[in-house]
Coordinates of C-alpha atoms in Angstrom, one line a residue:
Chain A
X26 CA 42.6 28.8 21.5
X27 CA 45.6 29.9 22.6
X28 CA 47.1 32.5 20.3
X29 CA 50.0 30.1 20.4
X30 CA 48.6 28.1 17.9
X31 CA 50.1 30.1 15.3
X32 CA 53.3 31.1 16.8
X33 CA 53.6 27.2 16.9
X34 CA 52.8 27.2 13.1
X35 CA 55.3 30.1 12.2
X36 CA 58.5 28.2 13.7
X37 CA 57.2 24.6 12.5
X38 CA 60.5 23.8 10.3
X39 CA 63.1 25.3 13.1
X40 CA 61.1 23.2 16.1
X41 CA 60.5 20.0 16.4
X42 CA 56.9 19.2 16.4
X43 CA 55.2 19.2 20.1
X44 CA 53.6 15.6 21.6
X45 CA 50.7 17.2 21.4
X46 CA 49.7 18.4 18.0
X47 CA 47.3 21.7 17.7
X48 CA 48.2 22.3 14.1
X49 CA 45.8 19.5 13.4
X50 CA 43.6 20.2 10.6
X51 CA 41.3 18.4 11.4
X52 CA 37.7 17.3 10.5
X53 CA 36.4 13.9 11.2
X54 CA 37.4 11.0 9.9
X55 CA 34.8 8.4 8.9
X56 CA 35.7 4.2 9.0
X57 CA 34.5 1.0 9.5
X58 CA 35.7 -1.7 11.1
X59 CA 35.2 -4.8 9.1
X60 CA 32.5 -3.3 7.3
X61 CA 30.9 -2.3 10.5
X62 CA 29.3 1.6 11.7
X63 CA 30.7 0.9 15.3
X64 CA 34.1 1.7 15.1
X65 CA 33.4 2.5 19.1
X66 CA 32.8 -0.7 20.3
X67 CA 35.8 -2.1 18.4
X68 CA 38.2 1.0 19.8
X69 CA 39.0 3.7 22.3
X70 CA 40.6 6.9 21.8
X71 CA 42.4 9.6 24.5
X72 CA 44.4 12.4 23.9
X73 CA 47.8 10.5 25.2
X74 CA 47.0 6.8 23.7
X75 CA 44.4 5.2 21.2
X76 CA 43.5 1.1 21.6
X77 CA 42.4 -0.5 18.6
X78 CA 41.3 -4.4 18.9
X79 CA 42.3 -7.0 16.3
X80 CA 40.9 -7.5 13.8
X81 CA 41.0 -9.8 10.6
X82 CA 42.0 -7.0 8.3
X83 CA 44.4 -4.6 9.1
X84 CA 42.7 -1.4 7.4
X85 CA 41.0 -0.1 10.7
X86 CA 44.5 -0.2 12.4
X87 CA 46.1 1.9 9.3
X88 CA 43.2 4.9 9.6
X89 CA 44.5 5.9 13.5
X90 CA 47.8 4.9 12.5
X91 CA 47.4 7.1 9.5
X92 CA 46.3 9.9 11.5
X93 CA 47.6 9.4 15.4
X94 CA 51.0 7.8 14.7
X95 CA 53.8 10.2 14.9
X96 CA 52.2 11.6 18.2
X97 CA 50.7 8.9 19.8
X98 CA 50.5 5.4 20.7
X99 CA 47.8 3.5 18.9
X100 CA 48.1 -0.2 20.8
X101 CA 47.1 -3.5 19.2
X102 CA 45.1 -5.5 22.0
X103 CA 42.0 -7.6 23.0
X104 CA 40.3 -7.7 26.2
X105 CA 39.3 -11.3 27.5
X106 CA 40.0 -12.3 23.7
X107 CA 37.3 -9.9 22.7
X108 CA 37.3 -7.6 20.6
X109 CA 34.8 -5.2 22.2
X110 CA 37.3 -3.3 23.6
X111 CA 35.6 0.2 23.5
X112 CA 32.6 -1.0 25.3
X113 CA 34.8 -2.6 27.9
X114 CA 37.2 -0.3 28.8
X115 CA 37.0 3.3 30.3
X116 CA 39.9 5.3 30.5
X117 CA 41.6 9.2 30.1
X118 CA 44.6 11.0 29.8
X119 CA 45.8 10.5 33.1
X120 CA 44.6 6.3 33.7
X121 CA 42.8 3.3 32.2
X122 CA 40.1 1.1 33.8
X123 CA 39.8 -2.6 32.8
X124 CA 37.5 -5.3 33.4
X125 CA 38.4 -8.2 35.5
X126 CA 37.8 -10.5 32.9
X127 CA 41.2 -9.9 31.5
X128 CA 44.4 -11.8 30.9
X129 CA 47.2 -11.6 32.8
X130 CA 49.3 -11.1 29.1
X131 CA 46.9 -8.7 28.1
X132 CA 47.6 -6.4 30.6
X133 CA 50.8 -7.0 30.7
X134 CA 51.0 -5.7 26.8
X135 CA 48.6 -2.5 28.1
X136 CA 51.4 -1.9 30.8
X137 CA 53.9 -2.2 28.7
X138 CA 52.9 -0.1 25.6
X139 CA 51.0 3.2 27.3
X140 CA 53.1 6.1 28.0
X141 CA 54.5 6.7 31.6
X142 CA 52.5 8.7 33.4
X143 CA 49.4 6.3 32.6
X144 CA 48.0 4.1 35.9
X145 CA 46.4 0.8 34.8
X146 CA 43.3 -0.3 37.7
X147 CA 41.7 -3.4 37.2
X148 CA 37.8 -3.4 38.3
X149 CA 36.3 -5.8 40.0
X150 CA 33.0 -4.6 40.0
X151 CA 30.0 -6.9 38.9
X152 CA 29.1 -3.8 36.0
X153 CA 32.1 -5.2 33.6
X154 CA 31.3 -3.3 30.3
X155 CA 32.5 -0.1 31.2
X156 CA 32.7 1.5 28.8
X157 CA 29.0 1.7 29.2
X158 CA 28.9 2.3 32.7
X159 CA 31.3 5.9 32.6
X160 CA 31.2 8.6 30.0
X161 CA 34.6 10.9 30.8
X162 CA 37.0 13.2 30.3
X163 CA 40.5 14.6 31.2
X164 CA 38.3 16.4 34.6
X165 CA 35.4 14.6 35.3
X166 CA 32.6 11.4 35.3
X167 CA 29.5 10.4 34.6
X168 CA 28.9 7.1 36.1
X169 CA 26.4 4.3 36.1
X170 CA 23.7 5.3 39.4
X171 CA 24.4 1.4 40.1
X172 CA 28.0 1.2 40.3
X173 CA 29.6 0.3 43.7
X174 CA 31.0 3.2 46.2
X175 CA 34.2 1.2 46.1
X176 CA 34.4 1.4 42.4
X177 CA 33.4 5.2 42.1
X178 CA 36.5 5.6 44.4
X179 CA 38.9 3.8 42.3
X180 CA 37.7 5.9 39.0
X181 CA 38.2 9.3 40.9
X182 CA 41.2 7.9 41.7
X183 CA 42.7 6.3 39.0
X184 CA 41.2 8.4 36.2
X185 CA 41.5 11.7 38.5
X186 CA 38.6 12.9 37.9
X187 CA 35.4 13.9 40.0
X188 CA 32.1 11.2 39.7
X189 CA 28.8 12.5 39.5
X190 CA 26.2 9.4 39.5
X191 CA 23.5 10.7 36.7
X192 CA 20.9 9.3 34.2
X193 CA 20.9 10.0 30.3
X194 CA 16.9 10.8 28.9
X195 CA 16.2 8.7 32.0
X196 CA 18.7 5.7 31.1
X197 CA 21.6 4.2 33.2
X198 CA 23.8 3.7 30.5
X199 CA 25.6 6.6 30.3
X200 CA 28.7 5.7 28.5
X201 CA 26.8 4.2 25.6
X202 CA 24.6 7.9 25.1
X203 CA 26.9 10.0 25.7
X204 CA 30.8 11.2 24.4
X205 CA 32.6 14.0 26.0
X206 CA 36.1 15.5 25.4
X207 CA 37.4 18.5 27.5
X208 CA 35.4 21.1 25.0
X209 CA 32.2 19.5 24.9
X210 CA 29.6 16.5 24.7
X211 CA 27.3 15.3 22.2
X212 CA 24.5 13.0 23.8
X213 CA 21.4 11.1 23.1
X214 CA 18.7 13.0 21.1
X215 CA 15.8 12.3 23.4
X216 CA 17.5 14.5 26.4
X217 CA 15.3 16.7 28.2
X218 CA 16.1 20.1 28.2
X219 CA 16.1 20.1 31.8
X220 CA 18.3 17.2 31.6
X221 CA 20.4 18.9 29.5
X222 CA 21.5 22.0 31.7
X223 CA 21.6 19.7 34.7
X224 CA 24.5 17.9 33.1
X225 CA 26.1 21.2 31.9
X226 CA 26.2 21.9 34.8
X227 CA 27.4 19.3 36.1
X228 CA 30.6 18.6 33.8
X229 CA 31.3 22.5 32.7
X230 CA 31.3 22.1 29.4
X231 CA 28.5 22.4 26.6
X232 CA 26.8 19.8 25.5
X233 CA 24.1 19.2 22.8
X234 CA 21.8 16.2 21.5
X235 CA 22.8 14.6 18.2
X236 CA 23.5 11.6 16.6
X237 CA 25.7 9.4 14.6
X238 CA 25.5 7.1 11.9
X239 CA 22.9 8.2 10.0
X240 CA 20.1 8.1 12.8
X241 CA 21.6 6.1 15.0
X242 CA 21.4 7.2 18.8
X243 CA 23.6 4.7 20.1
X244 CA 26.4 7.9 20.3
X245 CA 29.4 5.9 21.7
X246 CA 29.3 2.9 19.2
X247 CA 29.6 5.3 16.6
X248 CA 32.0 8.1 17.9
X249 CA 35.4 8.2 19.0
X250 CA 37.2 11.8 20.3
X251 CA 39.6 13.2 22.2
X252 CA 41.0 16.5 22.0
X253 CA 41.9 17.1 18.8
X254 CA 40.3 14.4 16.5
X255 CA 37.2 12.3 15.9
X256 CA 36.2 9.3 13.9
X257 CA 33.0 8.8 13.5
X258 CA 31.2 5.6 11.1
X259 CA 31.2 5.6 7.4
X260 CA 27.0 6.2 7.8
X261 CA 27.3 9.5 9.2
X262 CA 26.2 12.5 7.2
X263 CA 27.8 15.9 6.6
X264 CA 24.5 17.0 8.8
X265 CA 26.2 14.4 11.7
X266 CA 29.5 15.5 10.7
X267 CA 29.1 19.0 11.4
X268 CA 27.7 18.8 14.5
X269 CA 30.3 16.4 16.2
X270 CA 33.2 18.5 14.9
X271 CA 31.0 22.6 16.3
X272 CA 30.3 21.0 19.7
X273 CA 33.8 18.9 20.8
X274 CA 35.5 22.3 18.8
X275 CA 37.4 20.4 16.1
X276 CA 37.7 23.1 13.4
X277 CA 39.2 25.7 15.9
X278 CA 42.5 26.3 12.9
X279 CA 39.6 27.2 10.1
X280 CA 37.6 29.9 12.3
X281 CA 39.2 32.4 12.0
X282 CA 38.7 36.3 13.8
X283 CA 39.7 39.1 13.7
X284 CA 42.8 39.0 16.2
X285 CA 43.9 35.9 14.9
X286 CA 44.1 37.5 11.1
X287 CA 46.3 40.3 12.3
X288 CA 48.2 37.7 13.7
X289 CA 49.1 36.1 10.6
X290 CA 49.8 38.9 9.3
X291 CA 52.8 40.0 11.6
X292 CA 54.1 36.2 11.3
X293 CA 54.3 36.8 7.9
X294 CA 56.3 40.4 8.1
X295 CA 58.1 38.5 10.7
X296 CA 59.6 35.5 8.2
Chain B
X6 CA 16.4 4.9 2.5
X7 CA 15.8 2.4 6.1
X8 CA 15.0 3.5 8.5
X9 CA 18.0 2.0 11.5
X10 CA 16.0 -0.5 12.8
X11 CA 17.5 -0.8 16.1
X12 CA 15.5 1.8 17.4
X13 CA 12.6 -1.1 17.8
X14 CA 13.7 -3.5 20.6
X15 CA 15.5 -0.4 22.3
X16 CA 15.1 0.2 26.1
X17 CA 12.4 2.9 26.6
X18 CA 13.7 6.8 26.4
X19 CA 12.6 10.0 28.1
X20 CA 9.1 7.9 29.3
X21 CA 9.5 9.2 32.9
X22 CA 9.6 13.0 32.0
X23 CA 6.7 14.6 30.4
X24 CA 8.8 17.2 29.5
X25 CA 10.1 18.3 26.0
X26 CA 13.7 16.9 24.5
X27 CA 15.7 19.6 23.3
X28 CA 16.5 20.6 19.4
X29 CA 18.7 18.5 17.2
X30 CA 19.7 18.8 13.7
X31 CA 18.1 15.8 11.5
X32 CA 21.0 13.8 9.9
X33 CA 19.2 13.5 6.9
X34 CA 18.2 16.8 5.7
X35 CA 19.9 19.1 8.7
X36 CA 16.4 20.8 9.6
X37 CA 16.7 21.5 13.2
X38 CA 13.2 19.6 15.4
X39 CA 12.7 18.4 18.3
X40 CA 12.7 14.5 18.2
X41 CA 10.2 13.5 21.5
X42 CA 7.9 15.5 19.1
X43 CA 8.1 13.1 16.1
X44 CA 9.5 9.8 18.0
X45 CA 12.2 9.2 15.7
X46 CA 15.7 10.6 15.2
X47 CA 14.8 12.4 11.9
X48 CA 12.4 15.3 11.1
X49 CA 9.1 14.3 9.9
X50 CA 9.7 15.3 6.5
X51 CA 12.3 13.3 5.7
X52 CA 10.5 10.3 8.1
X53 CA 7.6 10.9 5.8
X54 CA 9.7 10.3 3.0
X55 CA 12.2 7.8 4.2
X56 CA 9.7 5.2 5.4
X57 CA 7.1 3.4 2.9
X58 CA 3.5 3.1 4.7
X59 CA 2.4 1.5 1.2
X60 CA 4.7 -1.6 1.4
X61 CA 2.5 -4.8 1.3
X62 CA -0.3 -3.1 -0.7
X63 CA -0.9 -4.3 -4.1
X64 CA -0.1 -1.4 -6.3
X65 CA -1.6 -3.3 -9.8
X66 CA -5.1 -5.2 -10.0
X67 CA -6.5 -7.2 -13.5
X68 CA -10.3 -6.4 -13.6
X69 CA -12.6 -8.4 -15.9
X70 CA -15.1 -6.8 -18.2
X71 CA -17.1 -8.7 -20.2
X72 CA -17.2 -7.2 -23.9
X73 CA -20.7 -7.9 -25.2
X74 CA -22.5 -6.9 -22.3
X75 CA -20.0 -3.8 -21.3
X76 CA -20.5 -5.6 -17.4
X77 CA -17.7 -6.1 -15.0
X78 CA -16.7 -8.7 -13.0
X79 CA -17.3 -8.7 -8.9
X80 CA -18.2 -12.0 -8.0
X81 CA -21.8 -10.9 -9.9
X82 CA -21.5 -9.6 -13.6
X83 CA -22.5 -5.7 -12.5
X84 CA -22.4 -2.6 -15.1
X85 CA -20.8 0.3 -13.5
X86 CA -20.3 3.3 -15.0
X87 CA -16.5 4.5 -16.0
X88 CA -15.2 6.6 -12.6
X89 CA -19.0 6.0 -10.7
X90 CA -18.6 4.6 -7.1
X91 CA -19.4 1.5 -8.2
X92 CA -16.7 0.5 -10.1
X93 CA -14.2 2.5 -7.2
X94 CA -15.5 -0.2 -5.0
X95 CA -15.1 -3.1 -7.3
X96 CA -11.4 -1.7 -7.6
X97 CA -11.2 -1.2 -3.8
X98 CA -12.3 -5.1 -2.8
X99 CA -9.7 -6.3 -5.0
X100 CA -6.2 -4.5 -3.2
X101 CA -4.8 -6.2 -0.3
X102 CA -3.3 -4.5 2.7
X103 CA -5.4 -2.3 3.1
X104 CA -6.5 -2.9 6.8
X105 CA -2.9 -2.4 8.0
X106 CA -3.3 1.7 7.5
X107 CA -6.4 3.9 7.4
X108 CA -8.0 4.9 4.3
X109 CA -7.9 8.9 3.8
X110 CA -9.2 9.8 0.3
X111 CA -9.9 8.1 -2.9
X112 CA -9.4 9.4 -6.8
X113 CA -9.6 8.1 -9.8
X114 CA -6.9 9.3 -12.0
X115 CA -8.0 9.8 -15.7
X116 CA -7.3 7.6 -18.3
X117 CA -7.7 7.1 -22.0
X118 CA -10.5 4.3 -22.1
X119 CA -8.8 2.6 -24.9
X120 CA -5.6 2.0 -23.1
X121 CA -7.7 -0.3 -20.8
X122 CA -6.4 0.5 -17.8
X123 CA -8.3 2.1 -14.5
X124 CA -5.9 4.2 -11.7
X125 CA -7.2 5.2 -8.5
X126 CA -4.9 7.4 -6.4
X127 CA -5.1 6.6 -2.7
X128 CA -4.1 8.3 0.1
X129 CA -3.4 6.9 3.2
X130 CA -2.3 7.3 6.8
X131 CA -0.6 5.2 9.3
X132 CA 0.9 5.5 13.2
X133 CA 4.7 5.6 13.6
X134 CA 5.9 6.2 16.9
X135 CA 4.0 8.1 18.4
X136 CA 3.6 10.4 14.8
X137 CA 1.0 10.2 11.7
X138 CA 2.3 9.6 8.6
X139 CA 0.1 10.4 5.5
X140 CA 1.1 8.8 1.7
X141 CA -0.4 8.9 -1.4
X142 CA 0.2 6.1 -4.0
X143 CA -1.2 4.9 -7.2
X144 CA -2.9 1.8 -7.8
X145 CA -3.2 0.5 -11.7
X146 CA -5.9 -1.6 -12.7
X147 CA -5.4 -3.5 -16.4
X148 CA -8.8 -4.1 -17.6
X149 CA -9.2 -8.0 -19.3
X150 CA -12.1 -9.0 -21.7
X151 CA -13.4 -12.2 -20.4
X152 CA -16.5 -12.9 -21.3
X153 CA -19.5 -13.5 -19.0
X154 CA -21.3 -16.5 -18.8
X155 CA -24.6 -15.2 -20.0
X156 CA -22.5 -14.2 -23.1
X157 CA -21.4 -17.6 -22.9
X158 CA -24.8 -19.3 -23.2
X159 CA -25.5 -17.0 -26.1
X160 CA -22.3 -17.6 -28.5
X161 CA -21.9 -21.7 -27.8
X162 CA -24.0 -23.2 -30.9
X163 CA -25.1 -26.1 -29.4
X164 CA -25.9 -26.1 -26.2
X165 CA -30.1 -25.8 -26.8
X166 CA -32.5 -29.3 -26.7
X167 CA -35.6 -27.7 -27.5
X168 CA -36.7 -25.1 -29.3
X169 CA -40.2 -23.2 -29.3
X170 CA -41.1 -21.6 -33.0
X171 CA -43.6 -19.3 -32.4
X172 CA -45.3 -17.6 -35.2
X173 CA -48.1 -15.8 -36.5
X174 CA -49.1 -15.3 -39.9
X175 CA -49.7 -11.5 -40.2
X176 CA -47.1 -8.7 -41.5
X177 CA -47.2 -7.0 -38.1
X178 CA -46.0 -7.1 -35.1
X179 CA -48.3 -5.9 -32.8
X180 CA -48.7 -8.9 -31.4
X181 CA -45.1 -10.2 -30.3
X182 CA -44.7 -6.5 -28.8
X183 CA -47.6 -7.5 -26.2
X184 CA -45.8 -10.9 -26.2
X185 CA -42.8 -9.7 -25.1
X186 CA -44.7 -7.4 -22.5
X187 CA -45.8 -10.1 -21.3
X188 CA -42.7 -12.3 -21.1
X189 CA -41.1 -9.1 -19.0
X190 CA -43.7 -9.0 -16.7
X191 CA -44.5 -12.7 -15.4
X192 CA -40.7 -13.1 -16.0
X193 CA -40.8 -15.9 -18.4
X194 CA -37.8 -15.6 -20.5
X195 CA -35.6 -16.7 -17.2
X196 CA -34.6 -20.4 -18.6
X197 CA -34.0 -19.2 -22.5
X198 CA -30.8 -19.2 -23.8
X199 CA -31.1 -17.5 -26.4
X200 CA -33.5 -15.7 -28.5
X201 CA -33.7 -15.3 -32.2
X202 CA -36.1 -13.8 -34.4
X203 CA -37.8 -14.8 -37.7
X204 CA -39.8 -14.5 -40.3
X205 CA -43.3 -14.4 -38.6
X206 CA -42.6 -15.0 -35.6
X207 CA -39.4 -15.5 -32.8
X208 CA -37.7 -18.9 -32.0
X209 CA -36.8 -19.4 -28.4
X210 CA -34.0 -22.0 -27.2
X211 CA -33.8 -23.9 -24.6
X212 CA -31.6 -26.3 -23.0
X213 CA -34.2 -28.2 -20.9
X214 CA -37.0 -29.7 -22.6
X215 CA -38.8 -29.2 -19.4
X216 CA -38.0 -25.3 -19.5
X217 CA -39.3 -25.1 -23.1
X218 CA -43.2 -26.9 -21.9
X219 CA -43.2 -24.4 -19.7
X220 CA -43.1 -21.9 -21.7
X221 CA -45.5 -23.6 -24.0
X222 CA -47.6 -23.8 -20.8
X223 CA -46.9 -19.5 -20.4
X224 CA -48.5 -19.6 -24.1
X225 CA -51.4 -21.5 -23.8
X226 CA -52.7 -18.9 -21.4
X227 CA -52.3 -15.9 -22.6
X228 CA -53.2 -16.7 -26.2
X229 CA -55.1 -19.9 -27.8
X230 CA -52.7 -21.9 -29.4
X231 CA -51.8 -24.9 -31.6
X232 CA -49.0 -26.6 -30.7
X233 CA -46.9 -28.9 -33.2
X234 CA -44.1 -31.3 -32.1
X235 CA -41.0 -33.1 -33.0
X236 CA -37.5 -34.0 -32.6
X237 CA -34.1 -35.5 -34.3
X238 CA -31.8 -37.9 -32.5
X239 CA -28.3 -36.1 -32.5
X240 CA -26.4 -39.2 -31.0
X241 CA -27.6 -42.7 -29.6
X242 CA -25.7 -44.6 -27.4
X243 CA -27.0 -48.6 -27.9
X244 CA -24.7 -49.9 -25.1
X245 CA -26.2 -47.8 -22.5
X246 CA -29.5 -47.2 -24.6
X247 CA -29.5 -43.7 -24.5
X248 CA -30.1 -41.0 -27.0
X249 CA -28.9 -37.4 -27.4
X250 CA -32.0 -35.4 -29.4
X251 CA -33.3 -32.2 -30.2
X252 CA -36.9 -31.6 -29.2
X253 CA -38.8 -29.0 -31.6
X254 CA -42.6 -27.0 -31.1
X255 CA -43.6 -25.3 -32.9
X256 CA -46.6 -22.9 -31.5
X257 CA -48.9 -21.3 -33.7
X258 CA -51.1 -17.6 -32.1
X259 CA -54.1 -16.9 -34.6
X260 CA -53.6 -14.4 -36.8
X261 CA -56.8 -12.1 -35.4
X262 CA -55.9 -9.1 -33.6
X263 CA -58.0 -6.9 -32.2
X264 CA -60.5 -4.7 -34.3
X265 CA -60.1 -7.2 -37.2
X266 CA -63.1 -7.7 -39.8
X267 CA -64.1 -11.2 -39.9
X268 CA -66.1 -12.2 -42.8
X269 CA -68.0 -15.2 -41.8
X270 CA -69.8 -18.0 -44.9
X271 CA -73.6 -18.4 -43.9
X272 CA -73.0 -22.2 -43.1
X273 CA -70.6 -21.3 -40.4
X274 CA -73.2 -18.5 -39.0
X275 CA -75.8 -20.8 -38.3
X276 CA -72.9 -22.5 -36.4
X277 CA -72.0 -20.4 -34.6
X278 CA -75.6 -19.6 -33.0
X279 CA -77.1 -17.0 -36.1
X280 CA -74.6 -14.1 -36.1
X281 CA -74.3 -12.0 -38.7
X282 CA -71.9 -12.5 -41.3
X283 CA -69.9 -9.9 -40.5
X284 CA -68.2 -9.6 -37.1
X285 CA -65.7 -7.7 -34.9
X286 CA -62.7 -8.9 -33.0
X287 CA -63.5 -7.2 -29.8
X288 CA -60.1 -8.7 -27.8
X289 CA -57.9 -11.6 -28.0
X290 CA -57.2 -13.3 -24.5
X291 CA -57.6 -16.5 -23.3
X292 CA -60.3 -16.9 -26.2
X293 CA -60.9 -14.9 -29.0
X294 CA -64.0 -13.1 -28.1
X295 CA -65.6 -11.6 -31.7
X296 CA -68.6 -9.1 -31.4
X297 CA -71.7 -8.8 -34.1
X298 CA -72.9 -5.1 -34.7
X299 CA -76.0 -6.6 -35.9
X300 CA -77.2 -8.0 -33.6
X301 CA -74.8 -6.7 -30.2
X302 CA -73.9 -10.7 -29.4
X303 CA -70.6 -11.4 -28.4
X304 CA -69.1 -14.8 -29.6
X305 CA -66.6 -16.6 -28.1
X306 CA -63.7 -19.2 -30.1
X307 CA -61.4 -20.9 -28.2
X308 CA -58.3 -22.3 -29.5
X309 CA -59.3 -25.3 -30.8
X310 CA -62.7 -24.3 -32.4
X311 CA -60.5 -21.1 -34.2
X312 CA -58.3 -23.1 -36.1
X313 CA -61.0 -25.6 -37.2
X314 CA -62.6 -22.7 -38.7
X315 CA -60.0 -20.7 -39.5
X316 CA -59.6 -21.7 -43.7
X317 CA -63.2 -20.8 -43.9
X318 CA -62.9 -17.4 -42.6
X319 CA -61.4 -14.3 -44.0
X320 CA -60.2 -12.2 -42.3
X321 CA -59.4 -8.3 -43.0
X322 CA -57.3 -7.0 -40.7
X323 CA -57.9 -3.0 -39.3
X324 CA -54.6 -1.7 -40.3
X325 CA -54.7 0.1 -43.7
X326 CA -57.9 -0.6 -44.5
X327 CA -59.9 1.5 -41.9
X328 CA -61.2 5.2 -42.0
X329 CA -61.9 7.0 -39.1
X330 CA -65.3 8.9 -40.0
X331 CA -66.7 11.2 -37.5
X332 CA -70.3 11.3 -36.0
X333 CA -71.8 14.3 -36.4
X334 CA -75.1 12.9 -35.3
X335 CA -77.1 10.3 -33.8
X336 CA -80.8 9.6 -33.7
X337 CA -83.1 7.0 -32.5
X338 CA -84.4 4.6 -35.3
X339 CA -87.6 3.0 -34.7

């Protein structure tokens, strides 16, 4: 992490807070969507926007709002009238891909609510659960082996990523069994050592295998991650949370090295 | 603690490769382990703790025990020593659900005998997702008192229909001991409901008149006997012309025993074929064998003859009236 973290902290009062909150005191937050621990199904989280589905009560929405609202957009929507927006869409800070059964009014609302610079594209693809077929961060995407060539080109164009067709633990649904941000990734626990090495070399970030929601192997259903925050189901044990925090590098502020300590002292002197 | 059920109808993972998966931290206890070896997302210890392979196996049972004859009810009433193999097999038969698991070890847990509880510790194994889980659990049996059928027969007072009274007018019990051995040898006590000891004899109770008659036939083949019978009407149904009766048979065994001395008056001695007045009893079987020590003659008497002469003869029992002599020398007499 850049040492700029601490300087920003020092000048916090005089300068307005930056667009991306680097001083976020992160710990993965546990929540539930209407008593279901599979929150990755009902929401989509990226570095500069967040999509949340319409629920019977607004508690879920308010969890996200509380943590993210001042910094990024939290958008309330449905896709094709359904609430499973996390699993049918795929996106990163550059763009968002939606399936072809999305209604026109929903598409219009999303286009209007998303920040500028985020491209929205409707995918004409047989495998319409895009969230299950594509696992991506801001630089690289892993896609389902059976996606069309055209779709692959659209993906790399819209999201601004490099696409690779792979499997996770011999299963083609890469979007379900893997979650990535720009610092790290979490995969299905039964991934073999060779496969993990291969994937890590493809995406060029550290990967580790683990579980979420008390031993569930459907990682993407239980976990929402971006570069500075994470949300997971209520059943997630503390062991799993510690694995999540360490692999996605969410507890940066807490880890203090010798250099940072020295810088803190310098700032104090300046003050 | 329940295992996540969704992993069972899952698409299979890592089936194409024989490669080992990476180590992960167990979500429950945080220890690192290799999930492909245990087959699930939990480490072996947590898998052991969270699954219950003993579900469906009965943990409590009832054993029936007859207080009077100290027997346990397996479908026949059997005698079992405490903490014996027979008792263990009896208990295991009562446990349901043992087919699903593999039994590794079974032990008795000590219980106070007066608590009327028998406890077993069972160790069993089951395979879950390619791992072998071993668990042990206790099973408790409560011992209930129940009267077995044989004891029931003995205790109800009015189930007998026929009674055989066997009497011998002597002071000692030698004959009855011998009779007991004979009965056991020939299994003549099968149908008998109850046996009661009386003054100068034994009473045998039977449910059926035919059984009693069979026993009397047996006695008559062993000894010379005199039988008298009588009956008593308990209840009657005049419309159907049926009567409920109780039959009593009195069987008398001769007083004479082996080695007894018989004093015969002169008249009867001539009747018997000119024997001397003192006779020794040699053997009592179907007939009474008397030996004349002077003339060395053996006289055989059957039952009817004996009972006809009984009053006229004097019997001196051998016991208490004999003195033992040691023979020093024998000489031929002319």
